[in-house]
PDB file of C-alpha atoms in Angstrom:
ATOM      1  CA  UNK Q 553      21.845   4.287   6.391  1.00 38.00           C
ATOM      2  CA  UNK Q 554      21.352   2.249   3.230  1.00 41.00           C
ATOM      3  CA  UNK Q 555      22.025   5.194   0.901  1.00 40.00           C
ATOM      4  CA  UNK Q 556      25.676   5.230   1.993  1.00 37.00           C
ATOM      5  CA  UNK Q 557      26.206   1.878   0.328  1.00 40.00           C
ATOM      6  CA  UNK Q 558      25.644   3.304  -3.164  1.00 41.00           C
ATOM      7  CA  UNK Q 559      27.111   6.176  -5.129  1.00 42.00           C
ATOM      8  CA  UNK Q 560      26.629   9.662  -3.783  1.00 45.00           C
ATOM      9  CA  UNK Q 561      24.289  12.072  -5.529  1.00 53.00           C
ATOM     10  CA  UNK Q 562      20.837  11.412  -6.906  1.00 76.00           C
ATOM     11  CA  UNK Q 563      19.986   7.759  -6.300  1.00 86.00           C
ATOM     12  CA  UNK Q 564      18.114   5.923  -9.042  1.00 92.00           C
ATOM     13  CA  UNK Q 565      17.659   2.306  -9.981  1.00 94.00           C
ATOM     14  CA  UNK Q 566      15.372  -0.072 -11.792  1.00 96.00           C
ATOM     15  CA  UNK Q 567      13.740  -3.402 -10.941  1.00 96.00           C
ATOM     16  CA  UNK Q 568      11.223  -5.610 -12.714  1.00 96.00           C
ATOM     17  CA  UNK Q 569       8.592  -7.509 -10.745  1.00 96.00           C
ATOM     18  CA  UNK Q 570       7.002 -10.475 -12.491  1.00 96.00           C
ATOM     19  CA  UNK Q 571       3.484 -11.508 -11.498  1.00 95.00           C
ATOM     20  CA  UNK Q 572       1.513 -14.672 -12.177  1.00 93.00           C
ATOM     21  CA  UNK Q 573      -1.807 -15.758 -10.709  1.00 90.00           C
ATOM     22  CA  UNK Q 574      -1.800 -19.160  -8.993  1.00 89.00           C
ATOM     23  CA  UNK Q 575      -5.586 -19.227  -8.938  1.00 84.00           C
ATOM     24  CA  UNK Q 576      -7.302 -21.313 -11.674  1.00 84.00           C
ATOM     25  CA  UNK Q 577      -9.244 -19.231 -14.149  1.00 84.00           C
ATOM     26  CA  UNK Q 578      -7.557 -15.906 -13.309  1.00 85.00           C
ATOM     27  CA  UNK Q 579      -4.862 -14.889 -15.825  1.00 89.00           C
ATOM     28  CA  UNK Q 580      -3.303 -11.522 -14.951  1.00 91.00           C
ATOM     29  CA  UNK Q 581      -1.569 -11.249 -18.331  1.00 89.00           C
ATOM     30  CA  UNK Q 582      -4.794 -11.907 -20.243  1.00 90.00           C
ATOM     31  CA  UNK Q 583      -6.680  -9.441 -18.042  1.00 89.00           C
ATOM     32  CA  UNK Q 584      -4.094  -6.737 -18.705  1.00 91.00           C
ATOM     33  CA  UNK Q 585      -4.398  -7.281 -22.447  1.00 88.00           C
ATOM     34  CA  UNK Q 586      -8.149  -6.678 -22.162  1.00 86.00           C
ATOM     35  CA  UNK Q 587      -9.015  -2.984 -22.435  1.00 78.00           C
ATOM     36  CA  UNK Q 588     -11.320  -3.011 -19.401  1.00 79.00           C
ATOM     37  CA  UNK Q 589      -9.146  -5.313 -17.308  1.00 85.00           C
ATOM     38  CA  UNK Q 590      -5.996  -3.281 -18.029  1.00 90.00           C
ATOM     39  CA  UNK Q 591      -7.018  -0.387 -15.782  1.00 90.00           C
ATOM     40  CA  UNK Q 592      -8.083  -2.655 -12.914  1.00 90.00           C
ATOM     41  CA  UNK Q 593      -4.809  -4.608 -12.990  1.00 92.00           C
ATOM     42  CA  UNK Q 594      -2.854  -1.343 -13.146  1.00 93.00           C
ATOM     43  CA  UNK Q 595      -4.758  -0.047 -10.121  1.00 91.00           C
ATOM     44  CA  UNK Q 596      -3.990  -3.269  -8.193  1.00 92.00           C
ATOM     45  CA  UNK Q 597      -0.275  -2.812  -8.978  1.00 93.00           C
ATOM     46  CA  UNK Q 598      -0.334   0.893  -8.088  1.00 91.00           C
ATOM     47  CA  UNK Q 599      -2.054   0.299  -4.736  1.00 90.00           C
ATOM     48  CA  UNK Q 600       0.386  -2.516  -3.934  1.00 91.00           C
ATOM     49  CA  UNK Q 601       3.379  -0.255  -4.607  1.00 91.00           C
ATOM     50  CA  UNK Q 602       1.807   2.454  -2.460  1.00 89.00           C
ATOM     51  CA  UNK Q 603       1.458  -0.023   0.406  1.00 86.00           C
ATOM     52  CA  UNK Q 604       4.915  -1.549   0.050  1.00 87.00           C
ATOM     53  CA  UNK Q 605       7.032   1.527  -0.757  1.00 85.00           C
ATOM     54  CA  UNK Q 606       5.487   3.769   1.899  1.00 76.00           C
ATOM     55  CA  UNK Q 607       3.367   6.098  -0.214  1.00 74.00           C
ATOM     56  CA  UNK Q 608       3.074   7.509  -3.711  1.00 73.00           C
ATOM     57  CA  UNK Q 609       6.557   9.037  -4.023  1.00 80.00           C
ATOM     58  CA  UNK Q 610      10.058   7.719  -4.633  1.00 87.00           C
ATOM     59  CA  UNK Q 611       9.259   5.530  -7.647  1.00 90.00           C
ATOM     60  CA  UNK Q 612       7.334   5.357 -10.908  1.00 91.00           C
ATOM     61  CA  UNK Q 613       6.040   2.572 -13.122  1.00 93.00           C
ATOM     62  CA  UNK Q 614       7.780   2.760 -16.493  1.00 93.00           C
ATOM     63  CA  UNK Q 615       6.162  -0.149 -18.309  1.00 93.00           C
ATOM     64  CA  UNK Q 616       3.868  -3.138 -17.838  1.00 93.00           C
ATOM     65  CA  UNK Q 617       4.659  -5.803 -20.415  1.00 91.00           C
ATOM     66  CA  UNK Q 618       4.050  -9.351 -21.604  1.00 92.00           C
ATOM     67  CA  UNK Q 619       6.577 -11.773 -20.083  1.00 91.00           C
ATOM     68  CA  UNK Q 620       4.588 -14.960 -20.759  1.00 89.00           C
ATOM     69  CA  UNK Q 621       3.400 -16.554 -18.520  1.00 91.00           C
ATOM     70  CA  UNK Q 622       4.169 -13.573 -16.247  1.00 94.00           C
ATOM     71  CA  UNK Q 623       3.070  -9.963 -16.298  1.00 94.00           C
ATOM     72  CA  UNK Q 624       6.196  -7.813 -16.009  1.00 94.00           C
ATOM     73  CA  UNK Q 625       6.148  -4.510 -14.098  1.00 95.00           C
ATOM     74  CA  UNK Q 626       9.196  -2.289 -14.601  1.00 95.00           C
ATOM     75  CA  UNK Q 627       9.671   0.167 -11.745  1.00 95.00           C
ATOM     76  CA  UNK Q 628      12.128   3.055 -11.550  1.00 94.00           C
ATOM     77  CA  UNK Q 629      13.154   4.062  -8.018  1.00 93.00           C
ATOM     78  CA  UNK Q 630      14.336   7.626  -7.407  1.00 90.00           C
ATOM     79  CA  UNK Q 631      14.614   7.377  -3.633  1.00 89.00           C
ATOM     80  CA  UNK Q 632      16.712   4.784  -1.834  1.00 91.00           C
ATOM     81  CA  UNK Q 633      14.426   4.813   1.240  1.00 90.00           C
ATOM     82  CA  UNK Q 634      11.384   3.919  -0.877  1.00 90.00           C
ATOM     83  CA  UNK Q 635      13.377   1.203  -2.626  1.00 94.00           C
ATOM     84  CA  UNK Q 636      14.588  -0.206   0.699  1.00 93.00           C
ATOM     85  CA  UNK Q 637      11.064  -0.254   2.139  1.00 91.00           C
ATOM     86  CA  UNK Q 638       9.788  -1.999  -0.993  1.00 94.00           C
ATOM     87  CA  UNK Q 639      12.523  -4.655  -0.692  1.00 94.00           C
ATOM     88  CA  UNK Q 640      11.709  -5.226   2.974  1.00 92.00           C
ATOM     89  CA  UNK Q 641       8.009  -5.596   2.137  1.00 90.00           C
ATOM     90  CA  UNK Q 642       8.805  -7.936  -0.741  1.00 93.00           C
ATOM     91  CA  UNK Q 643      11.126 -10.059   1.396  1.00 92.00           C
ATOM     92  CA  UNK Q 644       8.534 -10.404   4.179  1.00 91.00           C
ATOM     93  CA  UNK Q 645       5.791 -11.500   1.781  1.00 90.00           C
ATOM     94  CA  UNK Q 646       3.816  -8.287   2.337  1.00 89.00           C
ATOM     95  CA  UNK Q 647       3.904  -7.432  -1.391  1.00 91.00           C
ATOM     96  CA  UNK Q 648       2.259 -10.729  -2.347  1.00 90.00           C
ATOM     97  CA  UNK Q 649      -0.291 -10.283   0.429  1.00 89.00           C
ATOM     98  CA  UNK Q 650      -1.118  -6.754  -0.714  1.00 88.00           C
ATOM     99  CA  UNK Q 651      -1.425  -7.867  -4.344  1.00 90.00           C
ATOM    100  CA  UNK Q 652      -3.830 -10.634  -3.346  1.00 88.00           C
ATOM    101  CA  UNK Q 653      -5.939  -8.370  -1.133  1.00 87.00           C
ATOM    102  CA  UNK Q 654      -6.326  -5.607  -3.711  1.00 87.00           C
ATOM    103  CA  UNK Q 655      -7.027  -8.153  -6.469  1.00 86.00           C
ATOM    104  CA  UNK Q 656      -9.713  -9.806  -4.335  1.00 86.00           C
ATOM    105  CA  UNK Q 657     -11.405  -6.444  -3.810  1.00 84.00           C
ATOM    106  CA  UNK Q 658     -11.103  -5.014  -7.328  1.00 84.00           C
ATOM    107  CA  UNK Q 659     -11.413  -8.195  -9.399  1.00 81.00           C
ATOM    108  CA  UNK Q 660     -14.032  -9.826  -7.156  1.00 79.00           C
ATOM    109  CA  UNK Q 661     -12.033 -13.065  -6.942  1.00 76.00           C
ATOM    110  CA  UNK Q 662     -12.175 -15.499  -3.960  1.00 78.00           C
ATOM    111  CA  UNK Q 663     -10.238 -14.759  -0.767  1.00 76.00           C
ATOM    112  CA  UNK Q 664      -7.807 -17.638  -1.396  1.00 78.00           C
ATOM    113  CA  UNK Q 665      -6.507 -15.912  -4.549  1.00 84.00           C
ATOM    114  CA  UNK Q 666      -2.680 -15.938  -4.524  1.00 88.00           C
ATOM    115  CA  UNK Q 667       0.058 -14.535  -6.756  1.00 91.00           C
ATOM    116  CA  UNK Q 668       3.534 -15.821  -7.585  1.00 93.00           C
ATOM    117  CA  UNK Q 669       6.199 -13.114  -7.817  1.00 95.00           C
ATOM    118  CA  UNK Q 670       9.752 -12.852  -9.093  1.00 96.00           C
ATOM    119  CA  UNK Q 671      12.009  -9.813  -8.727  1.00 96.00           C
ATOM    120  CA  UNK Q 672      14.931  -9.004 -11.019  1.00 96.00           C
ATOM    121  CA  UNK Q 673      17.358  -6.155 -11.546  1.00 94.00           C
ATOM    122  CA  UNK Q 674      18.930  -6.569 -14.976  1.00 92.00           C
ATOM    123  CA  UNK Q 675      20.173 -10.183 -15.142  1.00 93.00           C
ATOM    124  CA  UNK Q 676      20.209 -10.539 -11.341  1.00 95.00           C
ATOM    125  CA  UNK Q 677      17.493 -12.615  -9.653  1.00 96.00           C
ATOM    126  CA  UNK Q 678      16.928 -10.719  -6.409  1.00 96.00           C
ATOM    127  CA  UNK Q 679      14.839 -13.552  -4.931  1.00 95.00           C
ATOM    128  CA  UNK Q 680      18.158 -15.355  -4.372  1.00 95.00           C
ATOM    129  CA  UNK Q 681      19.679 -12.592  -2.204  1.00 94.00           C
ATOM    130  CA  UNK Q 682      16.754 -11.052  -0.316  1.00 92.00           C
ATOM    131  CA  UNK Q 683      18.552 -11.682   2.977  1.00 92.00           C
ATOM    132  CA  UNK Q 684      21.264  -9.245   1.810  1.00 94.00           C
ATOM    133  CA  UNK Q 685      19.482  -5.916   1.544  1.00 92.00           C
ATOM    134  CA  UNK Q 686      22.586  -3.928   0.624  1.00 94.00           C
ATOM    135  CA  UNK Q 687      23.391  -6.299  -2.237  1.00 95.00           C
ATOM    136  CA  UNK Q 688      19.835  -6.006  -3.592  1.00 96.00           C
ATOM    137  CA  UNK Q 689      20.003  -2.212  -3.431  1.00 95.00           C
ATOM    138  CA  UNK Q 690      23.297  -2.234  -5.326  1.00 95.00           C
ATOM    139  CA  UNK Q 691      21.900  -4.492  -8.052  1.00 96.00           C
ATOM    140  CA  UNK Q 692      18.890  -2.195  -8.471  1.00 96.00           C
ATOM    141  CA  UNK Q 693      21.122   0.890  -8.492  1.00 95.00           C
ATOM    142  CA  UNK Q 694      23.340  -0.644 -11.187  1.00 94.00           C
ATOM    143  CA  UNK Q 695      20.284  -1.498 -13.292  1.00 93.00           C
ATOM    144  CA  UNK Q 696      19.481   1.936 -14.665  1.00 87.00           C
ATOM    145  CA  UNK Q 697      16.250   2.381 -16.680  1.00 80.00           C
ATOM    146  CA  UNK Q 698      16.745   2.246 -20.440  1.00 76.00           C
ATOM    147  CA  UNK Q 699      13.452   3.916 -21.377  1.00 73.00           C
ATOM    148  CA  UNK Q 700      11.100   6.719 -20.467  1.00 79.00           C
ATOM    149  CA  UNK Q 701       7.645   5.935 -19.140  1.00 82.00           C
ATOM    150  CA  UNK Q 702       5.356   4.366 -21.737  1.00 84.00           C
ATOM    151  CA  UNK Q 703       2.533   6.483 -23.165  1.00 87.00           C
ATOM    152  CA  UNK Q 704       0.172   3.699 -22.087  1.00 89.00           C
ATOM    153  CA  UNK Q 705       1.283   4.134 -18.464  1.00 89.00           C
ATOM    154  CA  UNK Q 706       0.794   7.915 -18.745  1.00 88.00           C
ATOM    155  CA  UNK Q 707      -2.761   7.295 -19.909  1.00 89.00           C
ATOM    156  CA  UNK Q 708      -3.457   4.851 -17.081  1.00 89.00           C
ATOM    157  CA  UNK Q 709      -2.033   7.281 -14.503  1.00 87.00           C
ATOM    158  CA  UNK Q 710      -4.335  10.022 -15.808  1.00 86.00           C
ATOM    159  CA  UNK Q 711      -7.283   7.627 -15.643  1.00 84.00           C
ATOM    160  CA  UNK Q 712      -6.410   6.758 -12.060  1.00 79.00           C
ATOM    161  CA  UNK Q 713      -6.160  10.401 -11.039  1.00 78.00           C
ATOM    162  CA  UNK Q 714      -9.494  11.198 -12.734  1.00 75.00           C
ATOM    163  CA  UNK Q 715     -11.171   8.339 -10.880  1.00 67.00           C
ATOM    164  CA  UNK Q 716      -9.623   9.410  -7.585  1.00 59.00           C
ATOM    165  CA  UNK Q 717     -10.821  12.982  -8.036  1.00 42.00           C
ATOM    166  CA  UNK Q 718     -14.322  11.988  -9.138  1.00 45.00           C
ATOM    167  CA  UNK Q 719     -17.082  14.608  -9.473  1.00 47.00           C
ATOM    168  CA  UNK Q 720     -16.715  17.860  -7.580  1.00 41.00           C
ATOM    169  CA  UNK Q 721     -18.093  17.379  -4.054  1.00 43.00           C
ATOM    170  CA  UNK Q 722     -21.254  19.308  -3.293  1.00 45.00           C
ATOM    171  CA  UNK Q 723     -21.142  21.470  -0.165  1.00 42.00           C
ATOM    172  CA  UNK Q 724     -23.723  20.624   2.495  1.00 42.00           C
ATOM    173  CA  UNK Q 725     -26.803  22.797   2.190  1.00 42.00           C
ATOM    174  CA  UNK Q 726     -28.957  21.854   5.176  1.00 39.00           C
ATOM    175  CA  UNK Q 727     -28.229  20.456   8.591  1.00 42.00           C
ATOM    176  CA  UNK Q 728     -30.569  17.511   7.896  1.00 44.00           C
ATOM    177  CA  UNK Q 729     -27.859  16.129   5.588  1.00 45.00           C
ATOM    178  CA  UNK Q 730     -25.941  14.837   8.592  1.00 45.00           C
ATOM    179  CA  UNK Q 731     -28.898  12.827   9.824  1.00 47.00           C
ATOM    180  CA  UNK Q 732     -29.362  11.387   6.306  1.00 62.00           C
ATOM    181  CA  UNK Q 733     -26.142   9.359   6.627  1.00 72.00           C
ATOM    182  CA  UNK Q 734     -27.093   5.660   7.023  1.00 78.00           C
ATOM    183  CA  UNK Q 735     -26.226   4.002  10.324  1.00 76.00           C
ATOM    184  CA  UNK Q 736     -23.703   1.701   8.605  1.00 81.00           C
ATOM    185  CA  UNK Q 737     -21.792   4.645   7.078  1.00 87.00           C
ATOM    186  CA  UNK Q 738     -19.609   7.531   8.229  1.00 87.00           C
ATOM    187  CA  UNK Q 739     -18.541  10.881   6.827  1.00 87.00           C
ATOM    188  CA  UNK Q 740     -14.976  11.991   6.101  1.00 86.00           C
ATOM    189  CA  UNK Q 741     -14.037  15.168   4.231  1.00 83.00           C
ATOM    190  CA  UNK Q 742     -17.613  15.716   3.036  1.00 81.00           C
ATOM    191  CA  UNK Q 743     -17.837  12.214   1.569  1.00 85.00           C
ATOM    192  CA  UNK Q 744     -19.810   9.262   2.891  1.00 86.00           C
ATOM    193  CA  UNK Q 745     -18.091   5.888   3.283  1.00 86.00           C
ATOM    194  CA  UNK Q 746     -19.521   2.515   4.169  1.00 86.00           C
ATOM    195  CA  UNK Q 747     -18.353   1.456   7.624  1.00 88.00           C
ATOM    196  CA  UNK Q 748     -16.898  -2.022   8.014  1.00 89.00           C
ATOM    197  CA  UNK Q 749     -14.652  -4.136  10.170  1.00 91.00           C
ATOM    198  CA  UNK Q 750     -10.941  -3.432   9.683  1.00 91.00           C
ATOM    199  CA  UNK Q 751      -9.220  -5.810   7.248  1.00 90.00           C
ATOM    200  CA  UNK Q 752      -5.626  -7.111   6.984  1.00 90.00           C
ATOM    201  CA  UNK Q 753      -5.137  -4.675   4.092  1.00 89.00           C
ATOM    202  CA  UNK Q 754      -6.119  -1.782   6.392  1.00 91.00           C
ATOM    203  CA  UNK Q 755      -3.646  -2.995   9.018  1.00 92.00           C
ATOM    204  CA  UNK Q 756      -0.865  -3.181   6.432  1.00 91.00           C
ATOM    205  CA  UNK Q 757      -1.584   0.260   4.966  1.00 91.00           C
ATOM    206  CA  UNK Q 758      -1.670   1.753   8.475  1.00 92.00           C
ATOM    207  CA  UNK Q 759       1.554   0.010   9.545  1.00 92.00           C
ATOM    208  CA  UNK Q 760       3.388   1.086   6.377  1.00 91.00           C
ATOM    209  CA  UNK Q 761       2.322   4.712   6.567  1.00 90.00           C
ATOM    210  CA  UNK Q 762       1.966   5.798  10.189  1.00 91.00           C
ATOM    211  CA  UNK Q 763       5.670   5.833  11.140  1.00 89.00           C
ATOM    212  CA  UNK Q 764       6.525   7.357  14.522  1.00 89.00           C
ATOM    213  CA  UNK Q 765       2.998   8.692  14.947  1.00 91.00           C
ATOM    214  CA  UNK Q 766       1.607   5.237  15.818  1.00 92.00           C
ATOM    215  CA  UNK Q 767       1.635   6.080  19.527  1.00 92.00           C
ATOM    216  CA  UNK Q 768      -0.563   9.163  18.970  1.00 92.00           C
ATOM    217  CA  UNK Q 769      -3.064   7.056  17.023  1.00 93.00           C
ATOM    218  CA  UNK Q 770      -2.929   4.399  19.738  1.00 92.00           C
ATOM    219  CA  UNK Q 771      -3.798   6.924  22.436  1.00 91.00           C
ATOM    220  CA  UNK Q 772      -6.641   8.271  20.302  1.00 91.00           C
ATOM    221  CA  UNK Q 773      -8.002   4.725  19.889  1.00 92.00           C
ATOM    222  CA  UNK Q 774      -7.448   4.153  23.603  1.00 89.00           C
ATOM    223  CA  UNK Q 775     -10.096   6.744  24.451  1.00 87.00           C
ATOM    224  CA  UNK Q 776     -12.709   4.123  23.562  1.00 87.00           C
ATOM    225  CA  UNK Q 777     -10.692   0.875  23.831  1.00 88.00           C
ATOM    226  CA  UNK Q 778      -9.788  -0.461  27.290  1.00 86.00           C
ATOM    227  CA  UNK Q 779      -7.041  -2.681  25.864  1.00 87.00           C
ATOM    228  CA  UNK Q 780      -5.071   0.413  24.811  1.00 90.00           C
ATOM    229  CA  UNK Q 781      -5.440   2.422  28.031  1.00 85.00           C
ATOM    230  CA  UNK Q 782      -2.849   3.007  30.738  1.00 81.00           C
ATOM    231  CA  UNK Q 783       0.661   1.715  30.010  1.00 87.00           C
ATOM    232  CA  UNK Q 784      -0.455  -0.469  27.062  1.00 88.00           C
ATOM    233  CA  UNK Q 785       1.064   1.801  24.382  1.00 90.00           C
ATOM    234  CA  UNK Q 786       4.428   2.128  26.123  1.00 89.00           C
ATOM    235  CA  UNK Q 787       4.481  -1.625  26.736  1.00 89.00           C
ATOM    236  CA  UNK Q 788       3.990  -2.247  23.003  1.00 89.00           C
ATOM    237  CA  UNK Q 789       6.797   0.181  22.188  1.00 89.00           C
ATOM    238  CA  UNK Q 790       9.153  -1.623  24.569  1.00 88.00           C
ATOM    239  CA  UNK Q 791       8.116  -5.146  23.562  1.00 89.00           C
ATOM    240  CA  UNK Q 792       8.552  -4.589  19.806  1.00 88.00           C
ATOM    241  CA  UNK Q 793      11.337  -1.994  19.832  1.00 88.00           C
ATOM    242  CA  UNK Q 794      13.797  -4.302  18.083  1.00 89.00           C
ATOM    243  CA  UNK Q 795      11.342  -5.102  15.281  1.00 88.00           C
ATOM    244  CA  UNK Q 796      10.916  -1.445  14.336  1.00 90.00           C
ATOM    245  CA  UNK Q 797       8.084   0.998  13.684  1.00 91.00           C
ATOM    246  CA  UNK Q 798       6.169  -1.185  11.209  1.00 92.00           C
ATOM    247  CA  UNK Q 799       5.830  -4.031  13.704  1.00 92.00           C
ATOM    248  CA  UNK Q 800       4.920  -1.682  16.579  1.00 93.00           C
ATOM    249  CA  UNK Q 801       2.129  -0.137  14.498  1.00 92.00           C
ATOM    250  CA  UNK Q 802       1.026  -3.565  13.268  1.00 93.00           C
ATOM    251  CA  UNK Q 803       0.790  -4.929  16.811  1.00 93.00           C
ATOM    252  CA  UNK Q 804      -1.100  -1.829  17.970  1.00 93.00           C
ATOM    253  CA  UNK Q 805      -3.871  -2.228  15.401  1.00 93.00           C
ATOM    254  CA  UNK Q 806      -3.918  -6.015  15.800  1.00 92.00           C
ATOM    255  CA  UNK Q 807      -4.461  -5.599  19.538  1.00 91.00           C
ATOM    256  CA  UNK Q 808      -7.272  -3.121  18.882  1.00 92.00           C
ATOM    257  CA  UNK Q 809      -8.989  -5.562  16.502  1.00 91.00           C
ATOM    258  CA  UNK Q 810      -8.527  -8.475  18.896  1.00 90.00           C
ATOM    259  CA  UNK Q 811      -9.972  -6.515  21.811  1.00 88.00           C
ATOM    260  CA  UNK Q 812     -12.875  -4.876  19.978  1.00 88.00           C
ATOM    261  CA  UNK Q 813     -13.898  -7.718  17.661  1.00 88.00           C
ATOM    262  CA  UNK Q 814     -16.729  -6.666  15.348  1.00 87.00           C
ATOM    263  CA  UNK Q 815     -16.644  -3.193  16.867  1.00 88.00           C
ATOM    264  CA  UNK Q 816     -13.144  -2.590  15.408  1.00 90.00           C
ATOM    265  CA  UNK Q 817     -14.583  -0.454  12.649  1.00 91.00           C
ATOM    266  CA  UNK Q 818     -12.951   1.597   9.910  1.00 92.00           C
ATOM    267  CA  UNK Q 819     -14.685   4.752  11.156  1.00 92.00           C
ATOM    268  CA  UNK Q 820     -12.919   4.493  14.529  1.00 93.00           C
ATOM    269  CA  UNK Q 821      -9.500   4.255  12.898  1.00 94.00           C
ATOM    270  CA  UNK Q 822     -10.236   7.174  10.545  1.00 93.00           C
ATOM    271  CA  UNK Q 823     -11.432   9.281  13.495  1.00 91.00           C
ATOM    272  CA  UNK Q 824      -8.240   8.446  15.429  1.00 93.00           C
ATOM    273  CA  UNK Q 825      -6.124   9.397  12.404  1.00 92.00           C
ATOM    274  CA  UNK Q 826      -7.978  12.702  12.127  1.00 90.00           C
ATOM    275  CA  UNK Q 827      -7.395  13.371  15.831  1.00 89.00           C
ATOM    276  CA  UNK Q 828      -3.698  12.683  15.236  1.00 88.00           C
ATOM    277  CA  UNK Q 829      -3.593  15.041  12.215  1.00 89.00           C
ATOM    278  CA  UNK Q 830      -2.862  12.138   9.829  1.00 90.00           C
ATOM    279  CA  UNK Q 831      -5.589  12.819   7.291  1.00 88.00           C
ATOM    280  CA  UNK Q 832      -3.369  11.836   4.335  1.00 87.00           C
ATOM    281  CA  UNK Q 833      -2.966   8.347   5.793  1.00 90.00           C
ATOM    282  CA  UNK Q 834      -6.732   8.151   6.289  1.00 90.00           C
ATOM    283  CA  UNK Q 835      -7.143   9.102   2.616  1.00 89.00           C
ATOM    284  CA  UNK Q 836      -4.762   6.305   1.598  1.00 88.00           C
ATOM    285  CA  UNK Q 837      -6.623   3.716   3.666  1.00 90.00           C
ATOM    286  CA  UNK Q 838      -9.920   4.914   2.191  1.00 90.00           C
ATOM    287  CA  UNK Q 839      -8.394   4.744  -1.320  1.00 84.00           C
ATOM    288  CA  UNK Q 840      -8.799   8.500  -1.846  1.00 77.00           C
ATOM    289  CA  UNK Q 841      -5.622   8.852  -3.885  1.00 55.00           C
ATOM    290  CA  UNK Q 842      -4.104  12.321  -4.072  1.00 47.00           C
ATOM    291  CA  UNK Q 843      -2.420  13.693  -7.171  1.00 43.00           C
ATOM    292  CA  UNK Q 844       1.190  12.609  -7.521  1.00 44.00           C
TER     293      UNK Q 844
END
């Protein structure tokens, strides 16, 4: 395990990710300096970390600062597994992909929006040693945070939690409420969501979060998808065993989308996650963020 390569005891470390938009007319640093844009950019960063570090735990954002022309994001890791998963996501390009996807959705920018990233731990440029995971972990572990979390970040976190909680849900009063749900929507935990075709961001969130339960979800999807019936799930497990759980889950959902086309809807995945008792993952995919 990776945690045996660093000192014993509580594992902590610090890394700074630098972000710069490569899309003309979109300046992440300028947007963050704007009072309204600040919260949106923070939410993009927070969702990206959730995707790439495997959830909401194991790390915290300490500061977001001006590193002209970059926007610097200082992250403290308190769990080596979360740090390792983040590094693997960063190395594979999944972090940049997640940043772009969340920015496209929240900033309403074109689909070809891309972001340049740099990753440092103290004076060490981790982009130069991403093929050596243990070395990167050691650099991050040696780079201990020099500050507590900024008050500004505390405020943004509270804003994010308030938005996630929203108004208190009203309990259903009459049975006709069910029939009032539009045909292009579905209900989950007493809230109505617009149904849509699964996106690459959905696939990534699912693959990052489902872990060993991907087979259960696959069998639940297989109840209404011929491509996942019979030995299909076990064949996927065997074919992508060397690549690990992320790739197995990724290939499962990709096969579902390929087979079902426009019928590969968000509601079907959420229903399969419910059947598999993975409601927290469904909440993540639906952007229903729980309290940290």
